[in-house]
Structure formats: C-alpha cells, structure tokens
Amino acid sequence: MRALLACLLLVPMVVQAAQPNAGASFNDGLNFANSTLKGSVENTARTAQPQNVVPQYAGTNVPETGYASLGSGLTSTAQGAVATNSTAAWFQSANASRPRFTLNPATDPILTYTDSIATNPNAIVGSITGTYQGCAPQQNPSATSYTTEYCTEWADTVPLTCQRTLDVTVSQTGNCTPGSVVSAGSASVGNMTMEIQILCDTATNTITGQARLFDPGSSCTGNGTWQPFTLDPNTAITTATAIATVGYESSAGCAPVFLFVNNGQCSGNTCSYSFSFIDQAW
C-alpha cells in the first residue's frame, strides 16, 4: 500500500483549465432552462400549494382584506393598531427620536451653489473644459402639426309626406254684442204694463232675459226695476212656470206679480216662447 502511494505521487499531473466561451455558456444555460427548469417551474406553478412554497403565506382570507373598504377610515384604524403591534410601536418611537436636520436655504452650500448657477450659469460652469461631439439635432416625427382643411358637403332634398290627425274644438260665437237686446215685447192690463227683453249672451249656453212692471198709480215699492231670468234652450216648456217676480200690484195690497213662461222651445238657432203675468198672455 505504501509503495503504490509512492508511485502515485511520482506521477506528474498537469491540468489546464479550459477557456470559457461566452456564447457557448449562454446556449448551455438556455438549453438547461428550456429542457429542465421550464417544465419544473410550470409544473410547480400549476400543482404546488402556495402555503407549501411561499414562506409565511396565510391564504386569501386574512384580516388585512378588511382594509380595502375602509376608505378615509383607514387612517384611524392604522393609528388604533399601534397599541397592539410591536413593529408599529417601535417605528413610532424610533421615528420620534431620530435625529433631525434643519436645512437653511440661505446658508446650505448645495442650495446656495444651485442658486448661483441658475443666476449666472456661465460664470460658474463656463470654465468646465472638454467638449462632447455626440449630440446632434433630431427631428421629432411625432410632433404635433396643424393644418387647415376645407370640405364641402350637401344633402339631396327628398320629398316626404306624413299624416296628421287634428282634433278640432268649435266654439260658436253669435253675431250680437253681449248684453244688447235681441228681442223685446210688452203687454198691459189696466194701468199695469209688463216689459220683457231677451239679451245677447255668448258666454253661457242659456237664454238670458229681464222683465219689469210699471204701475203709475201704485204706491208699492219695487216696480219699474229690471228683474233677470234665464231659460234652458235644450228644454221645451209645456207647462206655465213662474220664472221671476217683476213687481207689485197696488190694487191687490201690493201683492207680488209673477212672470210666467207658458210654453216654448228652440229649434236650431230659432227660439219661440210665450210669456204672461197675472192671467194675460201676449
């Protein structure tokens, strides 16, 4: 054993390290990644459980998920957590006690030197020697340019038709002046005279009239004053009906005198009525 070892030690060993080739090394690494690592990494990404390969992985349902919906309340929540979080308490304490530096813009060398360069750059940096020839003007192909364009457009006129349904409301207006007399009549019994007038009324769907009684020898009050009455042109009169008190008869102790419409009706635009007072018709 000792003789064999001696022989081995006497054999000269010369090892020459091979010179690395950058291109070959890159290709070897690329081939190794494509053939071995790629499949391993892709398989791990597909099948591995995050909690088994990611240190301190706590899953997707962690307490911090509730911070997303706090909005402006996140600040107060973070401040309240300082009391129970040792790292936050340490940072707050360390941040309060760390050294602070005050930079005076009037005396700080960096700031004053910067102001000097901005005020007179040639006096400060004009003495810098050396030139650089690598700069060359370049035209920016994406620079904004403005052009004025004109265009003319027109539209062909096309005849169109449409159908309209019109709802027409007719308001019939007479050719008389409202309040004017359109018909009049009178009748007398002894000293008493009854006058009747039919007036123009375009505002209502009624026949408007007025009547008054004259009794020259009467001592009763209320005679000679127009008393209004109305008739419905849509209703025919077949029975004598009192429609107004027109005065008072002195010979009967100032008894009221009533105006009666005996009969009448309207046909189209023509109306005909018979009136009476006491028992005299006209």
mmCIF file of N, CA and C in Angstrom, residues 148-244:
data_model
loop_
_atom_site.group_PDB
_atom_site.id
_atom_site.type_symbol
_atom_site.label_atom_id
_atom_site.label_comp_id
_atom_site.label_asym_id
_atom_site.label_seq_id
_atom_site.Cartn_x
_atom_site.Cartn_y
_atom_site.Cartn_z
ATOM 1 N N THR A 148 -55.005 73.316 -42.014
ATOM 2 C CA THR A 148 -56.380 73.766 -42.230
ATOM 3 C C THR A 148 -56.927 73.085 -43.472
ATOM 4 N N GLU A 149 -58.018 72.380 -43.320
ATOM 5 C CA GLU A 149 -58.632 71.661 -44.424
ATOM 6 C C GLU A 149 -60.037 72.218 -44.652
ATOM 7 N N TYR A 150 -60.478 72.178 -45.887
ATOM 8 C CA TYR A 150 -61.809 72.639 -46.245
ATOM 9 C C TYR A 150 -62.553 71.505 -46.936
ATOM 10 N N CYS A 151 -63.812 71.409 -46.640
ATOM 11 C CA CYS A 151 -64.617 70.395 -47.299
ATOM 12 C C CYS A 151 -65.992 70.986 -47.602
ATOM 13 N N THR A 152 -66.634 70.425 -48.569
ATOM 14 C CA THR A 152 -67.974 70.856 -48.965
ATOM 15 C C THR A 152 -68.890 69.643 -48.931
ATOM 16 N N GLU A 153 -70.014 69.803 -48.288
ATOM 17 C CA GLU A 153 -70.969 68.702 -48.248
ATOM 18 C C GLU A 153 -72.365 69.251 -48.529
ATOM 19 N N TRP A 154 -73.202 68.432 -49.042
ATOM 20 C CA TRP A 154 -74.559 68.853 -49.354
ATOM 21 C C TRP A 154 -75.481 67.651 -49.182
ATOM 22 N N ALA A 155 -76.734 67.949 -49.081
ATOM 23 C CA ALA A 155 -77.741 66.902 -48.914
ATOM 24 C C ALA A 155 -78.793 67.053 -50.004
ATOM 25 N N ASP A 156 -79.162 65.933 -50.596
ATOM 26 C CA ASP A 156 -80.210 65.950 -51.609
ATOM 27 C C ASP A 156 -81.569 66.120 -50.938
ATOM 28 N N THR A 157 -82.404 66.983 -51.522
ATOM 29 C CA THR A 157 -83.747 67.172 -50.979
ATOM 30 C C THR A 157 -84.636 66.016 -51.416
ATOM 31 N N VAL A 158 -85.336 65.466 -50.470
ATOM 32 C CA VAL A 158 -86.209 64.328 -50.734
ATOM 33 C C VAL A 158 -87.611 64.685 -50.270
ATOM 34 N N PRO A 159 -88.624 64.588 -51.114
ATOM 35 C CA PRO A 159 -89.997 64.888 -50.671
ATOM 36 C C PRO A 159 -90.495 63.813 -49.708
ATOM 37 N N LEU A 160 -90.996 64.245 -48.593
ATOM 38 C CA LEU A 160 -91.527 63.338 -47.588
ATOM 39 C C LEU A 160 -92.959 63.730 -47.273
ATOM 40 N N THR A 161 -93.765 62.769 -46.941
ATOM 41 C CA THR A 161 -95.155 63.018 -46.565
ATOM 42 C C THR A 161 -95.420 62.416 -45.204
ATOM 43 N N CYS A 162 -96.349 63.020 -44.509
ATOM 44 C CA CYS A 162 -96.737 62.495 -43.209
ATOM 45 C C CYS A 162 -98.231 62.707 -43.023
ATOM 46 N N GLN A 163 -98.811 61.977 -42.130
ATOM 47 C CA GLN A 163 -100.237 62.067 -41.853
ATOM 48 C C GLN A 163 -100.437 62.594 -40.450
ATOM 49 N N ARG A 164 -101.275 63.610 -40.324
ATOM 50 C CA ARG A 164 -101.568 64.200 -39.032
ATOM 51 C C ARG A 164 -103.061 64.091 -38.746
ATOM 52 N N THR A 165 -103.378 63.834 -37.502
ATOM 53 C CA THR A 165 -104.763 63.826 -37.050
ATOM 54 C C THR A 165 -104.974 65.029 -36.154
ATOM 55 N N LEU A 166 -105.889 65.909 -36.554
ATOM 56 C CA LEU A 166 -106.147 67.130 -35.809
ATOM 57 C C LEU A 166 -107.485 67.016 -35.098
ATOM 58 N N ASP A 167 -107.481 67.321 -33.804
ATOM 59 C CA ASP A 167 -108.711 67.391 -33.019
ATOM 60 C C ASP A 167 -109.151 68.846 -32.974
ATOM 61 N N VAL A 168 -110.330 69.121 -33.545
ATOM 62 C CA VAL A 168 -110.828 70.487 -33.650
ATOM 63 C C VAL A 168 -111.965 70.687 -32.658
ATOM 64 N N THR A 169 -111.845 71.724 -31.853
ATOM 65 C CA THR A 169 -112.906 72.116 -30.923
ATOM 66 C C THR A 169 -113.514 73.421 -31.416
ATOM 67 N N VAL A 170 -114.818 73.399 -31.662
ATOM 68 C CA VAL A 170 -115.513 74.557 -32.220
ATOM 69 C C VAL A 170 -116.226 75.308 -31.104
ATOM 70 N N SER A 171 -115.992 76.590 -31.025
ATOM 71 C CA SER A 171 -116.704 77.462 -30.092
ATOM 72 C C SER A 171 -117.602 78.380 -30.913
ATOM 73 N N GLN A 172 -118.908 78.208 -30.748
ATOM 74 C CA GLN A 172 -119.859 79.001 -31.523
ATOM 75 C C GLN A 172 -120.034 80.373 -30.880
ATOM 76 N N THR A 173 -119.836 81.385 -31.645
ATOM 77 C CA THR A 173 -119.972 82.755 -31.160
ATOM 78 C C THR A 173 -121.032 83.482 -31.979
ATOM 79 N N GLY A 174 -122.007 84.055 -31.306
ATOM 80 C CA GLY A 174 -123.064 84.774 -32.008
ATOM 81 C C GLY A 174 -122.566 86.083 -32.594
ATOM 82 N N ASN A 175 -123.423 86.672 -33.423
ATOM 83 C CA ASN A 175 -123.040 87.928 -34.065
ATOM 84 C C ASN A 175 -123.656 89.128 -33.362
ATOM 85 N N CYS A 176 -123.948 88.966 -32.068
ATOM 86 C CA CYS A 176 -124.510 90.079 -31.319
ATOM 87 C C CYS A 176 -123.518 90.543 -30.262
ATOM 88 N N THR A 177 -123.779 91.735 -29.749
ATOM 89 C CA THR A 177 -122.927 92.289 -28.701
ATOM 90 C C THR A 177 -123.451 91.826 -27.349
ATOM 91 N N PRO A 178 -122.609 91.171 -26.530
ATOM 92 C CA PRO A 178 -123.090 90.677 -25.238
ATOM 93 C C PRO A 178 -123.764 91.793 -24.436
ATOM 94 N N GLY A 179 -124.956 91.466 -23.924
ATOM 95 C CA GLY A 179 -125.714 92.427 -23.123
ATOM 96 C C GLY A 179 -126.692 93.264 -23.912
ATOM 97 N N SER A 180 -126.599 93.229 -25.241
ATOM 98 C CA SER A 180 -127.534 94.018 -26.053
ATOM 99 C C SER A 180 -128.881 93.301 -26.165
ATOM 100 N N VAL A 181 -129.919 94.038 -26.503
ATOM 101 C CA VAL A 181 -131.279 93.494 -26.613
ATOM 102 C C VAL A 181 -131.455 92.903 -28.007
ATOM 103 N N VAL A 182 -131.827 91.622 -28.063
ATOM 104 C CA VAL A 182 -132.044 90.959 -29.349
ATOM 105 C C VAL A 182 -133.531 90.763 -29.634
ATOM 106 N N SER A 183 -134.379 90.855 -28.601
ATOM 107 C CA SER A 183 -135.827 90.743 -28.796
ATOM 108 C C SER A 183 -136.519 91.407 -27.616
ATOM 109 N N ALA A 184 -137.696 92.042 -27.846
ATOM 110 C CA ALA A 184 -138.406 92.731 -26.766
ATOM 111 C C ALA A 184 -139.907 92.707 -27.035
ATOM 112 N N GLY A 185 -140.695 92.805 -25.976
ATOM 113 C CA GLY A 185 -142.154 92.846 -26.093
ATOM 114 C C GLY A 185 -142.769 93.416 -24.839
ATOM 115 N N SER A 186 -144.059 93.764 -24.897
ATOM 116 C CA SER A 186 -144.747 94.314 -23.736
ATOM 117 C C SER A 186 -146.225 93.955 -23.800
ATOM 118 N N ALA A 187 -146.899 94.019 -22.632
ATOM 119 C CA ALA A 187 -148.347 93.770 -22.535
ATOM 120 C C ALA A 187 -148.881 94.583 -21.376
ATOM 121 N N SER A 188 -150.163 95.016 -21.466
ATOM 122 C CA SER A 188 -150.749 95.878 -20.435
ATOM 123 C C SER A 188 -152.076 95.307 -19.965
ATOM 124 N N VAL A 189 -152.369 95.541 -18.674
ATOM 125 C CA VAL A 189 -153.655 95.228 -18.060
ATOM 126 C C VAL A 189 -154.008 96.402 -17.174
ATOM 127 N N GLY A 190 -155.036 97.152 -17.535
ATOM 128 C CA GLY A 190 -155.379 98.339 -16.760
ATOM 129 C C GLY A 190 -154.240 99.325 -16.800
ATOM 130 N N ASN A 191 -153.803 99.740 -15.601
ATOM 131 C CA ASN A 191 -152.684 100.684 -15.508
ATOM 132 C C ASN A 191 -151.324 99.996 -15.527
ATOM 133 N N MET A 192 -151.321 98.665 -15.431
ATOM 134 C CA MET A 192 -150.044 97.933 -15.337
ATOM 135 C C MET A 192 -149.547 97.563 -16.723
ATOM 136 N N THR A 193 -148.239 97.723 -16.908
ATOM 137 C CA THR A 193 -147.576 97.365 -18.165
ATOM 138 C C THR A 193 -146.350 96.505 -17.842
ATOM 139 N N MET A 194 -146.240 95.398 -18.552
ATOM 140 C CA MET A 194 -145.096 94.482 -18.397
ATOM 141 C C MET A 194 -144.211 94.602 -19.630
ATOM 142 N N GLU A 195 -142.917 94.793 -19.407
ATOM 143 C CA GLU A 195 -141.934 94.829 -20.494
ATOM 144 C C GLU A 195 -140.966 93.651 -20.325
ATOM 145 N N ILE A 196 -140.668 93.001 -21.430
ATOM 146 C CA ILE A 196 -139.738 91.856 -21.430
ATOM 147 C C ILE A 196 -138.686 92.099 -22.511
ATOM 148 N N GLN A 197 -137.415 91.785 -22.163
ATOM 149 C CA GLN A 197 -136.304 91.878 -23.112
ATOM 150 C C GLN A 197 -135.488 90.584 -23.069
ATOM 151 N N ILE A 198 -135.086 90.122 -24.239
ATOM 152 C CA ILE A 198 -134.146 88.995 -24.351
ATOM 153 C C ILE A 198 -132.792 89.592 -24.724
ATOM 154 N N LEU A 199 -131.766 89.248 -23.928
ATOM 155 C CA LEU A 199 -130.441 89.851 -24.090
ATOM 156 C C LEU A 199 -129.481 88.894 -24.793
ATOM 157 N N CYS A 200 -128.488 89.470 -25.429
ATOM 158 C CA CYS A 200 -127.425 88.670 -26.073
ATOM 159 C C CYS A 200 -126.495 88.113 -24.996
ATOM 160 N N ASP A 201 -126.321 86.784 -25.002
ATOM 161 C CA ASP A 201 -125.443 86.119 -24.016
ATOM 162 C C ASP A 201 -124.620 85.071 -24.751
ATOM 163 N N THR A 202 -123.336 85.373 -24.995
ATOM 164 C CA THR A 202 -122.446 84.437 -25.701
ATOM 165 C C THR A 202 -121.538 83.663 -24.756
ATOM 166 N N ALA A 203 -121.634 83.966 -23.461
ATOM 167 C CA ALA A 203 -120.726 83.322 -22.505
ATOM 168 C C ALA A 203 -121.290 82.027 -21.952
ATOM 169 N N THR A 204 -122.624 81.887 -21.898
ATOM 170 C CA THR A 204 -123.240 80.688 -21.327
ATOM 171 C C THR A 204 -124.206 80.086 -22.335
ATOM 172 N N ASN A 205 -124.530 78.848 -22.122
ATOM 173 C CA ASN A 205 -125.464 78.143 -23.007
ATOM 174 C C ASN A 205 -126.888 78.281 -22.468
ATOM 175 N N THR A 206 -127.301 79.506 -22.222
ATOM 176 C CA THR A 206 -128.644 79.783 -21.706
ATOM 177 C C THR A 206 -129.234 80.987 -22.437
ATOM 178 N N ILE A 207 -130.562 81.119 -22.305
ATOM 179 C CA ILE A 207 -131.257 82.308 -22.803
ATOM 180 C C ILE A 207 -131.420 83.251 -21.625
ATOM 181 N N THR A 208 -130.856 84.432 -21.739
ATOM 182 C CA THR A 208 -130.880 85.401 -20.651
ATOM 183 C C THR A 208 -131.853 86.527 -20.993
ATOM 184 N N GLY A 209 -132.705 86.850 -20.043
ATOM 185 C CA GLY A 209 -133.676 87.922 -20.269
ATOM 186 C C GLY A 209 -133.901 88.739 -19.008
ATOM 187 N N GLN A 210 -134.733 89.773 -19.138
ATOM 188 C CA GLN A 210 -135.096 90.598 -17.996
ATOM 189 C C GLN A 210 -136.514 91.166 -18.219
ATOM 190 N N ALA A 211 -137.218 91.434 -17.115
ATOM 191 C CA ALA A 211 -138.601 91.953 -17.188
ATOM 192 C C ALA A 211 -138.816 92.957 -16.066
ATOM 193 N N ARG A 212 -139.767 93.912 -16.314
ATOM 194 C CA ARG A 212 -140.103 94.885 -15.280
ATOM 195 C C ARG A 212 -141.586 95.280 -15.417
ATOM 196 N N LEU A 213 -142.166 95.749 -14.297
ATOM 197 C CA LEU A 213 -143.584 96.099 -14.229
ATOM 198 C C LEU A 213 -143.727 97.593 -13.944
ATOM 199 N N PHE A 214 -144.601 98.247 -14.734
ATOM 200 C CA PHE A 214 -144.933 99.651 -14.483
ATOM 201 C C PHE A 214 -146.383 99.733 -13.991
ATOM 202 N N ASP A 215 -146.610 100.433 -12.893
ATOM 203 C CA ASP A 215 -147.952 100.681 -12.352
ATOM 204 C C ASP A 215 -147.982 102.133 -11.890
ATOM 205 N N PRO A 216 -148.355 103.094 -12.779
ATOM 206 C CA PRO A 216 -148.239 104.522 -12.461
ATOM 207 C C PRO A 216 -148.985 104.938 -11.196
ATOM 208 N N GLY A 217 -150.115 104.329 -10.885
ATOM 209 C CA GLY A 217 -150.856 104.746 -9.706
ATOM 210 C C GLY A 217 -150.538 103.956 -8.469
ATOM 211 N N SER A 218 -149.485 103.121 -8.528
ATOM 212 C CA SER A 218 -149.176 102.240 -7.396
ATOM 213 C C SER A 218 -148.327 102.964 -6.366
ATOM 214 N N SER A 219 -148.652 102.660 -5.104
ATOM 215 C CA SER A 219 -147.814 103.165 -4.011
ATOM 216 C C SER A 219 -146.833 102.104 -3.529
ATOM 217 N N CYS A 220 -146.793 100.974 -4.260
ATOM 218 C CA CYS A 220 -145.895 99.871 -3.868
ATOM 219 C C CYS A 220 -144.485 100.160 -4.369
ATOM 220 N N THR A 221 -143.524 99.749 -3.596
ATOM 221 C CA THR A 221 -142.123 99.898 -3.998
ATOM 222 C C THR A 221 -141.649 98.648 -4.715
ATOM 223 N N GLY A 222 -140.658 98.813 -5.578
ATOM 224 C CA GLY A 222 -140.082 97.681 -6.294
ATOM 225 C C GLY A 222 -140.531 97.580 -7.717
ATOM 226 N N ASN A 223 -141.414 98.446 -8.175
ATOM 227 C CA ASN A 223 -141.849 98.415 -9.562
ATOM 228 C C ASN A 223 -140.879 99.221 -10.426
ATOM 229 N N GLY A 224 -140.851 98.889 -11.707
ATOM 230 C CA GLY A 224 -140.015 99.619 -12.649
ATOM 231 C C GLY A 224 -138.556 99.192 -12.658
ATOM 232 N N THR A 225 -138.196 98.162 -11.924
ATOM 233 C CA THR A 225 -136.806 97.684 -11.866
ATOM 234 C C THR A 225 -136.677 96.392 -12.666
ATOM 235 N N TRP A 226 -135.672 96.324 -13.510
ATOM 236 C CA TRP A 226 -135.457 95.112 -14.313
ATOM 237 C C TRP A 226 -135.112 93.932 -13.401
ATOM 238 N N GLN A 227 -135.805 92.814 -13.642
ATOM 239 C CA GLN A 227 -135.566 91.585 -12.892
ATOM 240 C C GLN A 227 -135.090 90.511 -13.876
ATOM 241 N N PRO A 228 -133.932 89.881 -13.621
ATOM 242 C CA PRO A 228 -133.378 88.924 -14.586
ATOM 243 C C PRO A 228 -134.060 87.552 -14.510
ATOM 244 N N PHE A 229 -133.967 86.808 -15.613
ATOM 245 C CA PHE A 229 -134.423 85.415 -15.650
ATOM 246 C C PHE A 229 -133.622 84.693 -16.734
ATOM 247 N N THR A 230 -133.605 83.380 -16.638
ATOM 248 C CA THR A 230 -132.905 82.549 -17.624
ATOM 249 C C THR A 230 -133.784 81.389 -18.050
ATOM 250 N N LEU A 231 -133.560 80.913 -19.271
ATOM 251 C CA LEU A 231 -134.262 79.752 -19.816
ATOM 252 C C LEU A 231 -133.237 78.788 -20.401
ATOM 253 N N ASP A 232 -133.539 77.486 -20.302
ATOM 254 C CA ASP A 232 -132.665 76.461 -20.862
ATOM 255 C C ASP A 232 -133.111 76.176 -22.284
ATOM 256 N N PRO A 233 -132.284 76.487 -23.286
ATOM 257 C CA PRO A 233 -132.716 76.281 -24.671
ATOM 258 C C PRO A 233 -132.850 74.805 -25.039
ATOM 259 N N ASN A 234 -132.297 73.921 -24.238
ATOM 260 C CA ASN A 234 -132.368 72.491 -24.539
ATOM 261 C C ASN A 234 -133.600 71.827 -23.933
ATOM 262 N N THR A 235 -134.400 72.585 -23.170
ATOM 263 C CA THR A 235 -135.583 72.014 -22.512
ATOM 264 C C THR A 235 -136.836 72.712 -23.026
ATOM 265 N N ALA A 236 -137.756 71.945 -23.570
ATOM 266 C CA ALA A 236 -139.019 72.512 -24.055
ATOM 267 C C ALA A 236 -139.944 72.798 -22.872
ATOM 268 N N ILE A 237 -140.640 73.942 -22.907
ATOM 269 C CA ILE A 237 -141.594 74.329 -21.864
ATOM 270 C C ILE A 237 -142.993 73.950 -22.337
ATOM 271 N N THR A 238 -143.683 73.131 -21.548
ATOM 272 C CA THR A 238 -145.055 72.717 -21.896
ATOM 273 C C THR A 238 -146.062 73.114 -20.832
ATOM 274 N N THR A 239 -145.601 73.521 -19.635
ATOM 275 C CA THR A 239 -146.486 73.921 -18.538
ATOM 276 C C THR A 239 -146.057 75.289 -18.056
ATOM 277 N N ALA A 240 -147.036 76.192 -17.817
ATOM 278 C CA ALA A 240 -146.731 77.542 -17.356
ATOM 279 C C ALA A 240 -145.946 77.485 -16.054
ATOM 280 N N THR A 241 -144.820 78.188 -16.028
ATOM 281 C CA THR A 241 -143.921 78.152 -14.882
ATOM 282 C C THR A 241 -143.499 79.568 -14.537
ATOM 283 N N ALA A 242 -143.596 79.943 -13.236
ATOM 284 C CA ALA A 242 -143.155 81.263 -12.795
ATOM 285 C C ALA A 242 -141.632 81.313 -12.818
ATOM 286 N N ILE A 243 -141.076 82.339 -13.432
ATOM 287 C CA ILE A 243 -139.628 82.428 -13.558
ATOM 288 C C ILE A 243 -139.060 83.682 -12.906
ATOM 289 N N ALA A 244 -139.896 84.660 -12.499
ATOM 290 C CA ALA A 244 -139.383 85.871 -11.857
ATOM 291 C C ALA A 244 -140.517 86.643 -11.198
#
